[in-house]
Short mmCIF file of C-alpha atoms in Angstrom, two decimals:
data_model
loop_
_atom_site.label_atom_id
_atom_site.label_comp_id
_atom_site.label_asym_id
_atom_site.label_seq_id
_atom_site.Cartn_x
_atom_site.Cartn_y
_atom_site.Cartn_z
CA UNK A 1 50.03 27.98 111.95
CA UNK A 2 49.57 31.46 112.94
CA UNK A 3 48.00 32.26 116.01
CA UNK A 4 46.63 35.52 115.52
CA UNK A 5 43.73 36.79 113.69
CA UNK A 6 44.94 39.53 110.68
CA UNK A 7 42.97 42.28 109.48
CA UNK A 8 39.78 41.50 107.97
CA UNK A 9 38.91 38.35 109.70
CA UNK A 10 35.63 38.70 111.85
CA UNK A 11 36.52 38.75 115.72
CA UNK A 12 36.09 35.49 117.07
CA UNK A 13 36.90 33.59 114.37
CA UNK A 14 38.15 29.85 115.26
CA UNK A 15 40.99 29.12 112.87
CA UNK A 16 41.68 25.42 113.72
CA UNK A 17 40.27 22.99 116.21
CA UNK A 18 36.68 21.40 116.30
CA UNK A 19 34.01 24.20 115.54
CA UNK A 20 36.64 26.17 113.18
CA UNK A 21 34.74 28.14 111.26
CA UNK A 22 37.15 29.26 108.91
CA UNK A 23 36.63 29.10 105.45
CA UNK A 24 38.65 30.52 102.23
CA UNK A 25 36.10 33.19 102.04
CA UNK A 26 36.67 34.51 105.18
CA UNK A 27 40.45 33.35 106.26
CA UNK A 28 43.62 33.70 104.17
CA UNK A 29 44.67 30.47 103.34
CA UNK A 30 48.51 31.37 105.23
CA UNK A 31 46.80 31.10 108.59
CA UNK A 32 45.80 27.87 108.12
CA UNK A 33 47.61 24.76 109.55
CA UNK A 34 50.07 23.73 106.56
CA UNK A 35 49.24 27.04 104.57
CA UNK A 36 48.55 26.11 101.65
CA UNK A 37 45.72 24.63 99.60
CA UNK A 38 46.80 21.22 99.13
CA UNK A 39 46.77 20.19 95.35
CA UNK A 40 43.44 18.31 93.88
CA UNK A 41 45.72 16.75 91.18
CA UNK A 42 48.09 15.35 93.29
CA UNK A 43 46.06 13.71 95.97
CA UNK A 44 43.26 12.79 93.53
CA UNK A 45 46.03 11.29 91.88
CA UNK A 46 47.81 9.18 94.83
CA UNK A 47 44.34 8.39 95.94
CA UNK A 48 43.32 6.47 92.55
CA UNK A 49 47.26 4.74 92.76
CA UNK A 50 45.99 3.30 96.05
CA UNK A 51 42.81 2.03 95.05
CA UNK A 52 44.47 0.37 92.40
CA UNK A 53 46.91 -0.79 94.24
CA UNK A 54 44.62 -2.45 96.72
CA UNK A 55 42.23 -4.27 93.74
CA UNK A 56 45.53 -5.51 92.50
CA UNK A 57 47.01 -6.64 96.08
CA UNK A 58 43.49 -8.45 96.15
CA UNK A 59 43.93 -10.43 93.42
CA UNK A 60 47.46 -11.53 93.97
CA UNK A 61 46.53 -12.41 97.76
CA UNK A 62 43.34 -14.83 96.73
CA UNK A 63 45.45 -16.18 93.47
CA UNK A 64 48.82 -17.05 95.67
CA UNK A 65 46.79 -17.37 99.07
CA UNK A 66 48.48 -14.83 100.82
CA UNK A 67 46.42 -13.62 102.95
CA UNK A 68 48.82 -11.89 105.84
CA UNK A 69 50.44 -10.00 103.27
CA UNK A 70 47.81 -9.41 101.13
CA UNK A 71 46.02 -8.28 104.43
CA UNK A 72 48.43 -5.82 105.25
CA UNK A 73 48.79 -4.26 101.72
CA UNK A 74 44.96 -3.62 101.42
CA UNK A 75 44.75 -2.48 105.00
CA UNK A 76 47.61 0.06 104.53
CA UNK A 77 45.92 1.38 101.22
CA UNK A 78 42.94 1.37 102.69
CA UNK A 79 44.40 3.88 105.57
CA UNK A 80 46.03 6.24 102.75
CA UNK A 81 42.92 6.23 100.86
CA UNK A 82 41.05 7.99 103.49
CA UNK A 83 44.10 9.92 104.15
CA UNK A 84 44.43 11.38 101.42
CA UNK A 85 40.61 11.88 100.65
CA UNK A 86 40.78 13.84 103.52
CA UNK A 87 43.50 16.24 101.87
CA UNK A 88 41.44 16.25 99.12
CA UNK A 89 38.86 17.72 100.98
CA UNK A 90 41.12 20.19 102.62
CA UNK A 91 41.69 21.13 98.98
CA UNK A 92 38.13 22.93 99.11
CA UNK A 93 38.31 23.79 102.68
CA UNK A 94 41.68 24.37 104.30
CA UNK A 95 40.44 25.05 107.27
CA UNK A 96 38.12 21.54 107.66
CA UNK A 97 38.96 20.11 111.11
CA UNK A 98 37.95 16.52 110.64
CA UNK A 99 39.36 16.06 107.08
CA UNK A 100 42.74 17.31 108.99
CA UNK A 101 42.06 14.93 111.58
CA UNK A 102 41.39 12.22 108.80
CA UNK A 103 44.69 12.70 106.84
CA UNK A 104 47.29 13.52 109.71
CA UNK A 105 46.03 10.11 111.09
CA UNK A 106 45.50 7.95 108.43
CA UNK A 107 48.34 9.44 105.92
CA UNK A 108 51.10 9.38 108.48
CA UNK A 109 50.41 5.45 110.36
CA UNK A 110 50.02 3.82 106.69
CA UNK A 111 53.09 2.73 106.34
CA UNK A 112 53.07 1.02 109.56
CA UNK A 113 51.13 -2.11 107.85
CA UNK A 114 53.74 -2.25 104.89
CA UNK A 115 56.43 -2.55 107.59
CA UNK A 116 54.62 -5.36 108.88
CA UNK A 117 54.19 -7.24 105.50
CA UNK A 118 57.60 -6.79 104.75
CA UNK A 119 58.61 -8.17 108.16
CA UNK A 120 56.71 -11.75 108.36
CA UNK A 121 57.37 -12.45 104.72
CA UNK A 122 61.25 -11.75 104.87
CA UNK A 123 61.75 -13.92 108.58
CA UNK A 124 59.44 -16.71 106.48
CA UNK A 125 61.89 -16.84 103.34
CA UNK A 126 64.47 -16.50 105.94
CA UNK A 127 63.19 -19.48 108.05
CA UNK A 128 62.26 -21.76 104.72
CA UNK A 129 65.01 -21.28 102.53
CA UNK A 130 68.59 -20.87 104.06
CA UNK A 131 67.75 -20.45 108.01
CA UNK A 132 71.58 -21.09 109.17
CA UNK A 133 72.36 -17.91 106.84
CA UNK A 134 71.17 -15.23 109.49
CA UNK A 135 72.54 -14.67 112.74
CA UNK A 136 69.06 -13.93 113.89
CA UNK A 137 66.76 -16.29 114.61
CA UNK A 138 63.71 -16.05 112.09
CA UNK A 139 61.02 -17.11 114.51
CA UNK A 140 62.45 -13.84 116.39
CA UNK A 141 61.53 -11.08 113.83
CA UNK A 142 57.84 -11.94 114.93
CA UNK A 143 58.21 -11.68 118.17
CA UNK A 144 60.38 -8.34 118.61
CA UNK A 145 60.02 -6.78 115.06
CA UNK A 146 55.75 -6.99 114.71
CA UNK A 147 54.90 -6.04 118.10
CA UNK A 148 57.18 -3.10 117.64
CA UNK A 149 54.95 -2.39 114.74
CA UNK A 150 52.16 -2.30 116.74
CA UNK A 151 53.48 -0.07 119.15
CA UNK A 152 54.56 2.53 116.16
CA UNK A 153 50.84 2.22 115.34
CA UNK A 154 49.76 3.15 118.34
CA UNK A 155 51.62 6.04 118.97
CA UNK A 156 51.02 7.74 115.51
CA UNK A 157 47.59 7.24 115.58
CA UNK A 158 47.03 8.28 119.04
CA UNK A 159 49.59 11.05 118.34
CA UNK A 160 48.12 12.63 115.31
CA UNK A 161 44.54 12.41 117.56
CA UNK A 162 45.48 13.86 120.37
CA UNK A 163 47.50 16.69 118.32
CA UNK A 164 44.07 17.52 116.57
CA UNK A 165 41.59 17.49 119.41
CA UNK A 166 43.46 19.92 121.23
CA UNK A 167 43.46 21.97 117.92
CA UNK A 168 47.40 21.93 117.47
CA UNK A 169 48.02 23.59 121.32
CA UNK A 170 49.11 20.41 122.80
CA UNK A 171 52.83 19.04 122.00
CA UNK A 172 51.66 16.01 123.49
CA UNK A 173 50.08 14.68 120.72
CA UNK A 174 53.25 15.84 118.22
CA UNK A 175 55.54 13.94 121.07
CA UNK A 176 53.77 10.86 120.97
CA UNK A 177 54.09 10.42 117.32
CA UNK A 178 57.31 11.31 116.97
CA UNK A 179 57.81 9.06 119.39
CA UNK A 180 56.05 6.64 117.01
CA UNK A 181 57.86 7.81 114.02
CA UNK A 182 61.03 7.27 116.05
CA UNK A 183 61.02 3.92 116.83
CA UNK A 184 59.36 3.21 113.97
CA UNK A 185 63.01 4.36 111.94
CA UNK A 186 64.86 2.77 114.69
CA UNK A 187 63.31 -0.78 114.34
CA UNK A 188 63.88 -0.29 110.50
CA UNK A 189 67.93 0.24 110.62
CA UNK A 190 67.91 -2.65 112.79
CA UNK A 191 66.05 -4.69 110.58
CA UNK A 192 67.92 -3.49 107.33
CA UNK A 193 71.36 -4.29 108.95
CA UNK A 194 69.96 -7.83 109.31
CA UNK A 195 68.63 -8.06 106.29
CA UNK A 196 71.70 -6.75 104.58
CA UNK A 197 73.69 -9.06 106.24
CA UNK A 198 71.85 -11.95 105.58
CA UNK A 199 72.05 -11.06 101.76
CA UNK A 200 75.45 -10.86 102.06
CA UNK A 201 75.95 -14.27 102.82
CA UNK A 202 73.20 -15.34 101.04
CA UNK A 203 74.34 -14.03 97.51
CA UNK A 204 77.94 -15.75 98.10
CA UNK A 205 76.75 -18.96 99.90
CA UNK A 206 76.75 -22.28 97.40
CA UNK A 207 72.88 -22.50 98.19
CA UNK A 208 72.54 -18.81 95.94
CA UNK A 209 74.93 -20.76 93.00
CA UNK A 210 72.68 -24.13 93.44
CA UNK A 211 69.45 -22.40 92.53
CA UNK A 212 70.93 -19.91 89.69
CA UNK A 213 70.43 -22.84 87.39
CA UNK A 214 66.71 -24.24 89.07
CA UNK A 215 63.32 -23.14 86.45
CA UNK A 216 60.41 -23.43 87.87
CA UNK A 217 57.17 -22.55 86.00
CA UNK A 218 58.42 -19.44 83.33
CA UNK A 219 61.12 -17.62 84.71
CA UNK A 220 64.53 -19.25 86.67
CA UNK A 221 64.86 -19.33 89.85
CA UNK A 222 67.78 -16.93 90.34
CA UNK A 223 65.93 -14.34 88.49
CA UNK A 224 63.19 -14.76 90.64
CA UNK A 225 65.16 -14.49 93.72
CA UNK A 226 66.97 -10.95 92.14
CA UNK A 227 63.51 -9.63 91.51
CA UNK A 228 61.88 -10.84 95.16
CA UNK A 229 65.01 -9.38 97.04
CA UNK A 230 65.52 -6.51 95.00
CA UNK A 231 62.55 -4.89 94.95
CA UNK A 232 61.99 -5.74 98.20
CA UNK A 233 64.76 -3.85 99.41
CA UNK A 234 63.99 -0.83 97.60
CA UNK A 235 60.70 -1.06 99.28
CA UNK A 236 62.24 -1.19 102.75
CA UNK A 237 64.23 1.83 101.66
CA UNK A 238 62.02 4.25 100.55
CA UNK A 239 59.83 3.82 103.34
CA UNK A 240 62.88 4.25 105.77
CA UNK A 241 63.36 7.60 103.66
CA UNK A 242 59.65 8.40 103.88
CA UNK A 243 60.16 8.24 107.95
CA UNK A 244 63.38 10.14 108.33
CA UNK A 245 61.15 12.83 106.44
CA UNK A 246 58.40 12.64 108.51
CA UNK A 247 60.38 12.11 112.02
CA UNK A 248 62.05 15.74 110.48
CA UNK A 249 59.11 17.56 109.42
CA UNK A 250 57.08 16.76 112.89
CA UNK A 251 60.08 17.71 115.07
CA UNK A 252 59.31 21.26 115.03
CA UNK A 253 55.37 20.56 115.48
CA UNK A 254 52.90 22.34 113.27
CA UNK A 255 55.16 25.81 113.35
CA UNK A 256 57.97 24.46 111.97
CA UNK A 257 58.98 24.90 107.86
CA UNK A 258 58.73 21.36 106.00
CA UNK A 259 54.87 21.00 107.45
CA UNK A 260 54.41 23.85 104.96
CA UNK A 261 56.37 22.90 101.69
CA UNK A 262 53.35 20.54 100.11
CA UNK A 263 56.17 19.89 96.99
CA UNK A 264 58.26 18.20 99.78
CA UNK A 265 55.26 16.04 101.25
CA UNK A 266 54.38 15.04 97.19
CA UNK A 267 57.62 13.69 96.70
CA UNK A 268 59.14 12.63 100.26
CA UNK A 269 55.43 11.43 101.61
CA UNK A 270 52.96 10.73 98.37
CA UNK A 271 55.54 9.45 96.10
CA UNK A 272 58.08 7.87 98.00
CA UNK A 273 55.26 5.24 99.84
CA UNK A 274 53.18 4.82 96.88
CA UNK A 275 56.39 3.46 95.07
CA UNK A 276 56.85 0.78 97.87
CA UNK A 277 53.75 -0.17 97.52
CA UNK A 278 54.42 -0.89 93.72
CA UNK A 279 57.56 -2.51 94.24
CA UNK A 280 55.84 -4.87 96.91
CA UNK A 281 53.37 -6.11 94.32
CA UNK A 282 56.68 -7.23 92.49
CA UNK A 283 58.10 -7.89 95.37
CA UNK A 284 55.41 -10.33 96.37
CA UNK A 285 55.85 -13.64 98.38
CA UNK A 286 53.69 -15.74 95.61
CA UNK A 287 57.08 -14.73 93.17
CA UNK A 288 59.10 -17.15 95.05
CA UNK A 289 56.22 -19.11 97.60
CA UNK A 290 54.67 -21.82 95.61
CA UNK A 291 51.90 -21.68 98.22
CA UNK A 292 51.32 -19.18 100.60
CA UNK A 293 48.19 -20.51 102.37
CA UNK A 294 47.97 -18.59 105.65
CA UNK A 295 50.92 -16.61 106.57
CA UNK A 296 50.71 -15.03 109.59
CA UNK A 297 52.87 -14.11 112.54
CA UNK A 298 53.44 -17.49 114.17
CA UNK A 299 52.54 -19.58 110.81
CA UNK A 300 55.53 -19.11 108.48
CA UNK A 301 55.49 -22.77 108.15
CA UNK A 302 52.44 -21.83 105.69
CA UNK A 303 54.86 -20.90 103.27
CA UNK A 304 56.07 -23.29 100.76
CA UNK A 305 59.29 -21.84 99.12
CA UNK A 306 59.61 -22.38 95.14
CA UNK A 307 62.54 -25.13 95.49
CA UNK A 308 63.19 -28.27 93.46
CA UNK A 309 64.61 -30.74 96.01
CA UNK A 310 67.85 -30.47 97.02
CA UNK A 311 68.96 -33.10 95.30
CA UNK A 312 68.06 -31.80 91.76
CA UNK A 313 71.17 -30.58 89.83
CA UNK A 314 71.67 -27.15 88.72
CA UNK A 315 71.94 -26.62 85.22
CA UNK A 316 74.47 -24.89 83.40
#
């Protein structure tokens, strides 16, 4: 974001900030804070995907009774819905201060909530299924891996606030989420290597070859399980990817060159999330929870996992 006013522009001008009073009529689009007129298409586009998204998360929340999950799913659409109606109206007005403010905010803490969903309903299957498989405890996810959550929350939001109201001067506010961001990425490799490694000896334990053969209700068991923990994990890693990006772009504040590529933010931001979000709805505790009443951080016992019991055969 340029600094400087260049020829043409009336003296006194405010480019960015509250009170801006820039408009494509008056300002070339270059000086404003990503430079570019963010597409219609596009965010019109990932908007509709999330509203979708969150009438189908809905459904599949009252019809399995998952309402911690379901809650975070809406709640994080809900947050990229304004975000990026706020880019949408950046698309007629670059230069708009508070639909900025909206989108910065809202666009980069959404994830925060899917991180959360994916967190409580992994440590539950962990806990209800084969708990001796992970060399963490379950019951400890909630306790160090939501709060950190939280915190990420926190920081981003406040981060992406404070950056705005002092109309991009302050590095204060691009610290603190960064710092958000950070830990954010951080608490996410730790949780993948868990994850992964539970998987691991999941997938070659007897208890994985036991409920190959189990059917329950339509599809087998085991194919249920490939779906639930495949997707899943996808899910995890795109929005890992989707942070690395983001930690990246912010590190060089509002000057620096990926804040300015929109192609980048469609595909490493817009696309990247939205497809997490799509893969969580397959992805979703009801697949393998015959009832997911009330899940919620220190509930998991809610959740009653799909299993014939344990003395049922498997079939060939």
């Amino acid at each position: 974001m340029s600094t400087g006013l260049p020829p043409g522009v009336p003296a006194g001008t405010k480019v960015f900030g509250p009170g801006s009073n820039c408009t494509l009529e008056v300002c070339p689009v270059d000086i404003s804070v990503y430079g570019y007129v963010p597409s219609l298409a596009a965010n019109a586009i990932f908007l509709a995907l999330y509203l979708i998204s969150a009438c189908i998360h809905v459904y599949l929340g009252i019809r399995w009774k998952s309402w911690f999950f379901m809650g975070c799913m809406v709640l994080g659409a809900v947050n990229a819905t304004l975000g990026y109606a706020g880019r949408i109206a950046m698309h007629y007005n670059p230069f708009d201060f508070v639909a900025f403010m909206l989108q910065i905010i809202c666009v980069t803490s959404g994830p925060v909530y899917y991180s959360a969903a994916i967190y409580v309903t992994l440590a539950a299957a962990i806990k209800d299924f084969s708990p001796s498989l992970s060399r963490f405890r379950p019951d400890l996810f909630y306790w160090i891996f939501i709060p950190s959550d939280v915190i990420c929350l926190i920081f981003q939001a406040a981060g992406g606030g404070l950056s705005t109201a002092s109309s991009g001067q302050s590095e204060i506010g691009v610290d603190m989420a960064l710092v958000g961001l950070s830990l954010q990425v951080a608490m996410m490799l730790i949780f993948c290597g868990f994850f992964a490694d539970y998987l691991f000896r999941y997938f070659r334990s007897a208890q994985y070859q036991a409920d190959l053969g189990r059917r329950i209700t339509g599809l087998n068991f085991g194919t249920r399980l490939k779906l639930f923990f495949s997707f899943m994990t996808l899910a995890i890693l795109l929005i890992l990817i989707r942070c690395v990006y983001r930690l990246v772009e912010l590190r060089d504040g509002y000057r620096g060159g990926l804040i300015h590529d929109e192609s980048l933010f469609i595909g490493l931001e817009g696309c990247l999330v939205i497809s997490a979000v799509y893969c969580l709805m397959i992805a979703h505790p009801g697949l393998i929870f015959k009832k997911s009443r009330n899940v919620g951080i220190l509930d998991s016992e809610d959740y009653e996992f799909q299993k014939v019991p344990s003395g049922t055969p498997a079939q060939p």
